[in-house]
Amino acid sequence: MPSRTKLAKTEKRPRGRPRAYEPETALRQAAEAFWKTGYSGTSLDDISAATGMNRPSLRAAFGDKHDIYVMALTHYWERKFEAMHKAFASGGTLAETLMKVYEAALAIYFSGDEHALGCFVVGTAITEAPFDEQIQTLAADGFRKLDADFEARFKLARTRGEIGAGADPKALALLASATMHSLAVRARAGSSRTELKKLAQKAVAVMCG
């Protein structure tokens, strides 16, 4: 017959094992692995090392490599648009608003611990998009949303008289988005944050002129 001490120990033992990781933290760490080496260059072993989770745990929590990447891409867009919308809603002139948007983007592009990583979408999704319909759709949808946000701000600027009555908000929006993509590429190619802020200022001067 078991002793009371053994029974007490048995009764106090928690059922099951608590998770040794936080899903949001693990997903962020997985995203950073993809961000550094791209989708094709990142293996499940790399993700396992980045998150501290073994492969079975990764599969149980998130699915396969493709599933993890899609979640990381979706989370990146959510993070970026949260920052963009905050900048768009900050008030001020058109030029001030556009600079706040670009500065918010640069804060993300230079958020790496060691190197500027640029845009997660431009750096990782674009190379996979031609061969993966789901990734292509996620990337394209995000770009269209970005274009629409810029276009809405230029329409407001035209209504307020900040730009000429004959200005084309859609064309200006495409130029504004292209400027953001250029900042992302140049950040990853080694341009400094100061250099890119000056580039953004010059682009804004053209768009507002």
PDB file of C-alpha atoms in Angstrom:
ATOM      1  CA  MET A   1       0.000   0.000   0.000  1.00  0.00           C
ATOM      2  CA  PRO A   2       1.528   3.381  -1.014  1.00  0.00           C
ATOM      3  CA  SER A   3       2.495   5.772   1.749  1.00  0.00           C
ATOM      4  CA  ARG A   4       0.700   9.070   2.336  1.00  0.00           C
ATOM      5  CA  THR A   5       3.826  10.903   1.196  1.00  0.00           C
ATOM      6  CA  LYS A   6       3.803   9.147  -2.169  1.00  0.00           C
ATOM      7  CA  LEU A   7       0.062   9.769  -2.535  1.00  0.00           C
ATOM      8  CA  ALA A   8       0.540  13.469  -1.805  1.00  0.00           C
ATOM      9  CA  LYS A   9       3.276  13.706  -4.412  1.00  0.00           C
ATOM     10  CA  THR A  10       1.087  11.908  -6.922  1.00  0.00           C
ATOM     11  CA  GLU A  11      -1.885  14.192  -6.256  1.00  0.00           C
ATOM     12  CA  LYS A  12       0.216  17.365  -6.629  1.00  0.00           C
ATOM     13  CA  ARG A  13       1.780  16.369  -9.938  1.00  0.00           C
ATOM     14  CA  PRO A  14       0.179  18.463 -12.719  1.00  0.00           C
ATOM     15  CA  ARG A  15      -1.409  16.629 -15.581  1.00  0.00           C
ATOM     16  CA  GLY A  16       0.289  17.068 -18.916  1.00  0.00           C
ATOM     17  CA  ARG A  17       3.308  19.204 -19.683  1.00  0.00           C
ATOM     18  CA  PRO A  18       2.974  22.983 -19.975  1.00  0.00           C
ATOM     19  CA  ARG A  19       4.142  24.550 -23.213  1.00  0.00           C
ATOM     20  CA  ALA A  20       7.768  25.609 -23.051  1.00  0.00           C
ATOM     21  CA  TYR A  21       7.223  28.353 -25.615  1.00  0.00           C
ATOM     22  CA  GLU A  22       4.939  31.263 -26.433  1.00  0.00           C
ATOM     23  CA  PRO A  23       3.319  30.881 -29.882  1.00  0.00           C
ATOM     24  CA  GLU A  24       3.663  34.588 -30.765  1.00  0.00           C
ATOM     25  CA  THR A  25       7.307  34.643 -29.714  1.00  0.00           C
ATOM     26  CA  ALA A  26       8.066  31.448 -31.617  1.00  0.00           C
ATOM     27  CA  LEU A  27       6.366  32.792 -34.751  1.00  0.00           C
ATOM     28  CA  ARG A  28       8.360  36.021 -34.521  1.00  0.00           C
ATOM     29  CA  GLN A  29      11.588  34.038 -34.169  1.00  0.00           C
ATOM     30  CA  ALA A  30      10.644  31.872 -37.155  1.00  0.00           C
ATOM     31  CA  ALA A  31       9.884  34.995 -39.189  1.00  0.00           C
ATOM     32  CA  GLU A  32      13.310  36.416 -38.353  1.00  0.00           C
ATOM     33  CA  ALA A  33      14.913  33.224 -39.667  1.00  0.00           C
ATOM     34  CA  PHE A  34      13.023  33.538 -42.967  1.00  0.00           C
ATOM     35  CA  TRP A  35      13.771  37.266 -43.103  1.00  0.00           C
ATOM     36  CA  LYS A  36      17.527  36.659 -42.913  1.00  0.00           C
ATOM     37  CA  THR A  37      17.893  33.788 -45.402  1.00  0.00           C
ATOM     38  CA  GLY A  38      14.665  33.723 -47.425  1.00  0.00           C
ATOM     39  CA  TYR A  39      12.079  30.985 -47.789  1.00  0.00           C
ATOM     40  CA  SER A  40      14.166  28.550 -49.840  1.00  0.00           C
ATOM     41  CA  GLY A  41      17.292  29.166 -47.780  1.00  0.00           C
ATOM     42  CA  THR A  42      15.572  28.437 -44.471  1.00  0.00           C
ATOM     43  CA  SER A  43      15.041  24.840 -43.360  1.00  0.00           C
ATOM     44  CA  LEU A  44      12.898  23.417 -40.588  1.00  0.00           C
ATOM     45  CA  ASP A  45      16.122  22.772 -38.706  1.00  0.00           C
ATOM     46  CA  ASP A  46      16.943  26.488 -38.980  1.00  0.00           C
ATOM     47  CA  ILE A  47      13.490  27.365 -37.658  1.00  0.00           C
ATOM     48  CA  SER A  48      13.900  24.817 -34.889  1.00  0.00           C
ATOM     49  CA  ALA A  49      17.199  26.418 -33.875  1.00  0.00           C
ATOM     50  CA  ALA A  50      15.693  29.915 -34.000  1.00  0.00           C
ATOM     51  CA  THR A  51      12.669  29.026 -31.875  1.00  0.00           C
ATOM     52  CA  GLY A  52      14.186  26.405 -29.584  1.00  0.00           C
ATOM     53  CA  MET A  53      11.404  24.016 -30.605  1.00  0.00           C
ATOM     54  CA  ASN A  54      12.036  20.575 -32.054  1.00  0.00           C
ATOM     55  CA  ARG A  55      10.519  19.626 -35.408  1.00  0.00           C
ATOM     56  CA  PRO A  56       7.589  17.621 -33.981  1.00  0.00           C
ATOM     57  CA  SER A  57       6.668  20.544 -31.724  1.00  0.00           C
ATOM     58  CA  LEU A  58       6.866  22.955 -34.654  1.00  0.00           C
ATOM     59  CA  ARG A  59       4.591  20.773 -36.760  1.00  0.00           C
ATOM     60  CA  ALA A  60       2.138  20.336 -33.918  1.00  0.00           C
ATOM     61  CA  ALA A  61       1.993  24.067 -33.216  1.00  0.00           C
ATOM     62  CA  PHE A  62       2.172  25.584 -36.702  1.00  0.00           C
ATOM     63  CA  GLY A  63       2.237  22.922 -39.405  1.00  0.00           C
ATOM     64  CA  ASP A  64       4.914  22.473 -42.041  1.00  0.00           C
ATOM     65  CA  LYS A  65       7.492  24.986 -43.275  1.00  0.00           C
ATOM     66  CA  HIS A  66       5.087  26.508 -45.786  1.00  0.00           C
ATOM     67  CA  ASP A  67       2.398  26.948 -43.129  1.00  0.00           C
ATOM     68  CA  ILE A  68       4.885  28.677 -40.829  1.00  0.00           C
ATOM     69  CA  TYR A  69       6.015  31.003 -43.601  1.00  0.00           C
ATOM     70  CA  VAL A  70       2.451  31.960 -44.568  1.00  0.00           C
ATOM     71  CA  MET A  71       1.696  32.775 -40.915  1.00  0.00           C
ATOM     72  CA  ALA A  72       4.881  34.852 -40.706  1.00  0.00           C
ATOM     73  CA  LEU A  73       4.019  36.727 -43.920  1.00  0.00           C
ATOM     74  CA  THR A  74       0.475  37.416 -42.742  1.00  0.00           C
ATOM     75  CA  HIS A  75       1.752  38.620 -39.362  1.00  0.00           C
ATOM     76  CA  TYR A  76       4.270  40.920 -41.083  1.00  0.00           C
ATOM     77  CA  TRP A  77       1.560  42.593 -43.159  1.00  0.00           C
ATOM     78  CA  GLU A  78      -0.545  43.091 -40.027  1.00  0.00           C
ATOM     79  CA  ARG A  79       2.401  44.658 -38.209  1.00  0.00           C
ATOM     80  CA  LYS A  80       3.302  46.886 -41.146  1.00  0.00           C
ATOM     81  CA  PHE A  81      -0.229  48.141 -41.774  1.00  0.00           C
ATOM     82  CA  GLU A  82      -0.731  48.862 -38.101  1.00  0.00           C
ATOM     83  CA  ALA A  83       2.317  51.144 -38.279  1.00  0.00           C
ATOM     84  CA  MET A  84       1.249  52.638 -41.624  1.00  0.00           C
ATOM     85  CA  HIS A  85      -2.293  53.410 -40.498  1.00  0.00           C
ATOM     86  CA  LYS A  86      -1.000  55.073 -37.355  1.00  0.00           C
ATOM     87  CA  ALA A  87       1.230  57.277 -39.508  1.00  0.00           C
ATOM     88  CA  PHE A  88      -1.548  58.075 -41.982  1.00  0.00           C
ATOM     89  CA  ALA A  89      -3.847  59.069 -39.118  1.00  0.00           C
ATOM     90  CA  SER A  90      -1.270  61.262 -37.389  1.00  0.00           C
ATOM     91  CA  GLY A  91      -2.485  64.468 -39.031  1.00  0.00           C
ATOM     92  CA  GLY A  92      -0.353  67.240 -40.491  1.00  0.00           C
ATOM     93  CA  THR A  93       0.263  68.269 -44.056  1.00  0.00           C
ATOM     94  CA  LEU A  94       0.563  65.804 -46.919  1.00  0.00           C
ATOM     95  CA  ALA A  95       4.355  66.073 -46.844  1.00  0.00           C
ATOM     96  CA  GLU A  96       4.465  65.530 -43.086  1.00  0.00           C
ATOM     97  CA  THR A  97       2.155  62.538 -43.314  1.00  0.00           C
ATOM     98  CA  LEU A  98       4.114  60.896 -46.120  1.00  0.00           C
ATOM     99  CA  MET A  99       7.368  61.307 -44.202  1.00  0.00           C
ATOM    100  CA  LYS A 100       5.804  59.757 -41.104  1.00  0.00           C
ATOM    101  CA  VAL A 101       4.726  56.798 -43.238  1.00  0.00           C
ATOM    102  CA  TYR A 102       8.215  56.362 -44.667  1.00  0.00           C
ATOM    103  CA  GLU A 103       9.854  56.752 -41.268  1.00  0.00           C
ATOM    104  CA  ALA A 104       7.516  54.078 -39.874  1.00  0.00           C
ATOM    105  CA  ALA A 105       8.555  51.777 -42.716  1.00  0.00           C
ATOM    106  CA  LEU A 106      12.252  52.478 -42.132  1.00  0.00           C
ATOM    107  CA  ALA A 107      11.819  51.629 -38.455  1.00  0.00           C
ATOM    108  CA  ILE A 108      10.693  48.164 -39.551  1.00  0.00           C
ATOM    109  CA  TYR A 109      13.374  47.781 -42.233  1.00  0.00           C
ATOM    110  CA  PHE A 110      16.100  48.586 -39.703  1.00  0.00           C
ATOM    111  CA  SER A 111      14.664  46.508 -36.864  1.00  0.00           C
ATOM    112  CA  GLY A 112      17.223  43.695 -37.205  1.00  0.00           C
ATOM    113  CA  ASP A 113      19.731  43.189 -34.405  1.00  0.00           C
ATOM    114  CA  GLU A 114      22.787  43.182 -36.663  1.00  0.00           C
ATOM    115  CA  HIS A 115      21.827  44.143 -40.208  1.00  0.00           C
ATOM    116  CA  ALA A 116      19.077  46.083 -41.963  1.00  0.00           C
ATOM    117  CA  LEU A 117      16.678  43.434 -43.248  1.00  0.00           C
ATOM    118  CA  GLY A 118      14.480  45.625 -45.414  1.00  0.00           C
ATOM    119  CA  CYS A 119      10.912  44.559 -46.117  1.00  0.00           C
ATOM    120  CA  PHE A 120       9.951  40.973 -45.285  1.00  0.00           C
ATOM    121  CA  VAL A 121       7.689  40.813 -48.344  1.00  0.00           C
ATOM    122  CA  VAL A 122      10.184  42.273 -50.808  1.00  0.00           C
ATOM    123  CA  GLY A 123      13.050  40.272 -49.322  1.00  0.00           C
ATOM    124  CA  THR A 124      11.378  36.874 -49.103  1.00  0.00           C
ATOM    125  CA  ALA A 125       7.993  36.653 -50.822  1.00  0.00           C
ATOM    126  CA  ILE A 126       8.843  38.115 -54.211  1.00  0.00           C
ATOM    127  CA  THR A 127      11.255  35.309 -55.122  1.00  0.00           C
ATOM    128  CA  GLU A 128       8.635  32.683 -54.248  1.00  0.00           C
ATOM    129  CA  ALA A 129       5.554  34.436 -55.663  1.00  0.00           C
ATOM    130  CA  PRO A 130       5.911  33.249 -59.291  1.00  0.00           C
ATOM    131  CA  PHE A 131       5.880  29.631 -58.149  1.00  0.00           C
ATOM    132  CA  ASP A 132       3.489  29.738 -55.184  1.00  0.00           C
ATOM    133  CA  GLU A 133      -0.044  31.016 -55.709  1.00  0.00           C
ATOM    134  CA  GLN A 134      -0.798  31.517 -52.027  1.00  0.00           C
ATOM    135  CA  ILE A 135       2.340  33.572 -51.411  1.00  0.00           C
ATOM    136  CA  GLN A 136       1.742  35.541 -54.616  1.00  0.00           C
ATOM    137  CA  THR A 137      -1.811  36.356 -53.530  1.00  0.00           C
ATOM    138  CA  LEU A 138      -0.731  37.475 -50.064  1.00  0.00           C
ATOM    139  CA  ALA A 139       2.009  39.685 -51.490  1.00  0.00           C
ATOM    140  CA  ALA A 140      -0.209  41.211 -54.199  1.00  0.00           C
ATOM    141  CA  ASP A 141      -3.097  41.845 -51.810  1.00  0.00           C
ATOM    142  CA  GLY A 142      -0.779  43.672 -49.431  1.00  0.00           C
ATOM    143  CA  PHE A 143       0.643  45.853 -52.204  1.00  0.00           C
ATOM    144  CA  ARG A 144      -2.866  46.728 -53.431  1.00  0.00           C
ATOM    145  CA  LYS A 145      -3.856  47.688 -49.904  1.00  0.00           C
ATOM    146  CA  LEU A 146      -0.791  49.896 -49.603  1.00  0.00           C
ATOM    147  CA  ASP A 147      -1.602  51.549 -52.945  1.00  0.00           C
ATOM    148  CA  ALA A 148      -5.181  52.176 -51.793  1.00  0.00           C
ATOM    149  CA  ASP A 149      -4.038  53.795 -48.536  1.00  0.00           C
ATOM    150  CA  PHE A 150      -1.719  56.145 -50.400  1.00  0.00           C
ATOM    151  CA  GLU A 151      -4.396  56.918 -52.973  1.00  0.00           C
ATOM    152  CA  ALA A 152      -6.908  57.810 -50.249  1.00  0.00           C
ATOM    153  CA  ARG A 153      -4.438  60.266 -48.731  1.00  0.00           C
ATOM    154  CA  PHE A 154      -3.700  61.892 -52.086  1.00  0.00           C
ATOM    155  CA  LYS A 155      -7.436  62.243 -52.772  1.00  0.00           C
ATOM    156  CA  LEU A 156      -7.801  63.996 -49.425  1.00  0.00           C
ATOM    157  CA  ALA A 157      -4.839  66.209 -50.296  1.00  0.00           C
ATOM    158  CA  ARG A 158      -6.468  67.180 -53.593  1.00  0.00           C
ATOM    159  CA  THR A 159      -9.709  68.025 -51.796  1.00  0.00           C
ATOM    160  CA  ARG A 160      -7.794  70.203 -49.329  1.00  0.00           C
ATOM    161  CA  GLY A 161      -5.866  71.935 -52.077  1.00  0.00           C
ATOM    162  CA  GLU A 162      -2.511  70.503 -50.960  1.00  0.00           C
ATOM    163  CA  ILE A 163      -1.919  69.293 -54.531  1.00  0.00           C
ATOM    164  CA  GLY A 164      -3.303  70.599 -57.802  1.00  0.00           C
ATOM    165  CA  ALA A 165      -6.873  69.925 -58.895  1.00  0.00           C
ATOM    166  CA  GLY A 166      -5.505  68.092 -61.921  1.00  0.00           C
ATOM    167  CA  ALA A 167      -3.285  65.770 -59.916  1.00  0.00           C
ATOM    168  CA  ASP A 168      -3.841  62.018 -60.353  1.00  0.00           C
ATOM    169  CA  PRO A 169      -4.127  60.396 -56.881  1.00  0.00           C
ATOM    170  CA  LYS A 170      -3.793  56.887 -58.291  1.00  0.00           C
ATOM    171  CA  ALA A 171      -0.593  57.681 -60.191  1.00  0.00           C
ATOM    172  CA  LEU A 172       0.847  59.473 -57.167  1.00  0.00           C
ATOM    173  CA  ALA A 173      -0.069  56.486 -54.979  1.00  0.00           C
ATOM    174  CA  LEU A 174       1.846  54.132 -57.262  1.00  0.00           C
ATOM    175  CA  LEU A 175       4.842  56.456 -57.091  1.00  0.00           C
ATOM    176  CA  ALA A 176       4.574  56.588 -53.297  1.00  0.00           C
ATOM    177  CA  SER A 177       4.433  52.782 -53.082  1.00  0.00           C
ATOM    178  CA  ALA A 178       7.363  52.457 -55.485  1.00  0.00           C
ATOM    179  CA  THR A 179       9.366  54.783 -53.263  1.00  0.00           C
ATOM    180  CA  MET A 180       8.644  52.540 -50.271  1.00  0.00           C
ATOM    181  CA  HIS A 181       9.779  49.466 -52.212  1.00  0.00           C
ATOM    182  CA  SER A 182      12.974  51.281 -53.211  1.00  0.00           C
ATOM    183  CA  LEU A 183      13.676  52.126 -49.571  1.00  0.00           C
ATOM    184  CA  ALA A 184      13.256  48.451 -48.664  1.00  0.00           C
ATOM    185  CA  VAL A 185      15.603  47.202 -51.382  1.00  0.00           C
ATOM    186  CA  ARG A 186      18.245  49.836 -50.682  1.00  0.00           C
ATOM    187  CA  ALA A 187      18.086  49.165 -46.932  1.00  0.00           C
ATOM    188  CA  ARG A 188      18.882  45.506 -47.514  1.00  0.00           C
ATOM    189  CA  ALA A 189      21.600  46.481 -50.008  1.00  0.00           C
ATOM    190  CA  GLY A 190      23.426  48.492 -47.349  1.00  0.00           C
ATOM    191  CA  SER A 191      22.197  52.087 -47.594  1.00  0.00           C
ATOM    192  CA  SER A 192      22.103  53.830 -44.242  1.00  0.00           C
ATOM    193  CA  ARG A 193      18.905  54.941 -42.559  1.00  0.00           C
ATOM    194  CA  THR A 194      20.036  58.570 -42.883  1.00  0.00           C
ATOM    195  CA  GLU A 195      20.590  58.179 -46.629  1.00  0.00           C
ATOM    196  CA  LEU A 196      17.196  56.590 -47.093  1.00  0.00           C
ATOM    197  CA  LYS A 197      15.425  59.285 -45.092  1.00  0.00           C
ATOM    198  CA  LYS A 198      16.960  61.881 -47.429  1.00  0.00           C
ATOM    199  CA  LEU A 199      15.814  59.841 -50.427  1.00  0.00           C
ATOM    200  CA  ALA A 200      12.278  59.757 -49.004  1.00  0.00           C
ATOM    201  CA  GLN A 201      12.340  63.517 -48.443  1.00  0.00           C
ATOM    202  CA  LYS A 202      13.308  64.118 -52.079  1.00  0.00           C
ATOM    203  CA  ALA A 203      10.542  61.790 -53.304  1.00  0.00           C
ATOM    204  CA  VAL A 204       7.996  63.500 -51.077  1.00  0.00           C
ATOM    205  CA  ALA A 205       9.043  66.903 -52.438  1.00  0.00           C
ATOM    206  CA  VAL A 206       8.373  65.653 -55.976  1.00  0.00           C
ATOM    207  CA  MET A 207       5.013  64.108 -55.075  1.00  0.00           C
ATOM    208  CA  CYS A 208       3.848  67.207 -53.219  1.00  0.00           C
ATOM    209  CA  GLY A 209       5.224  69.667 -55.756  1.00  0.00           C
TER     210      GLY A 209
END
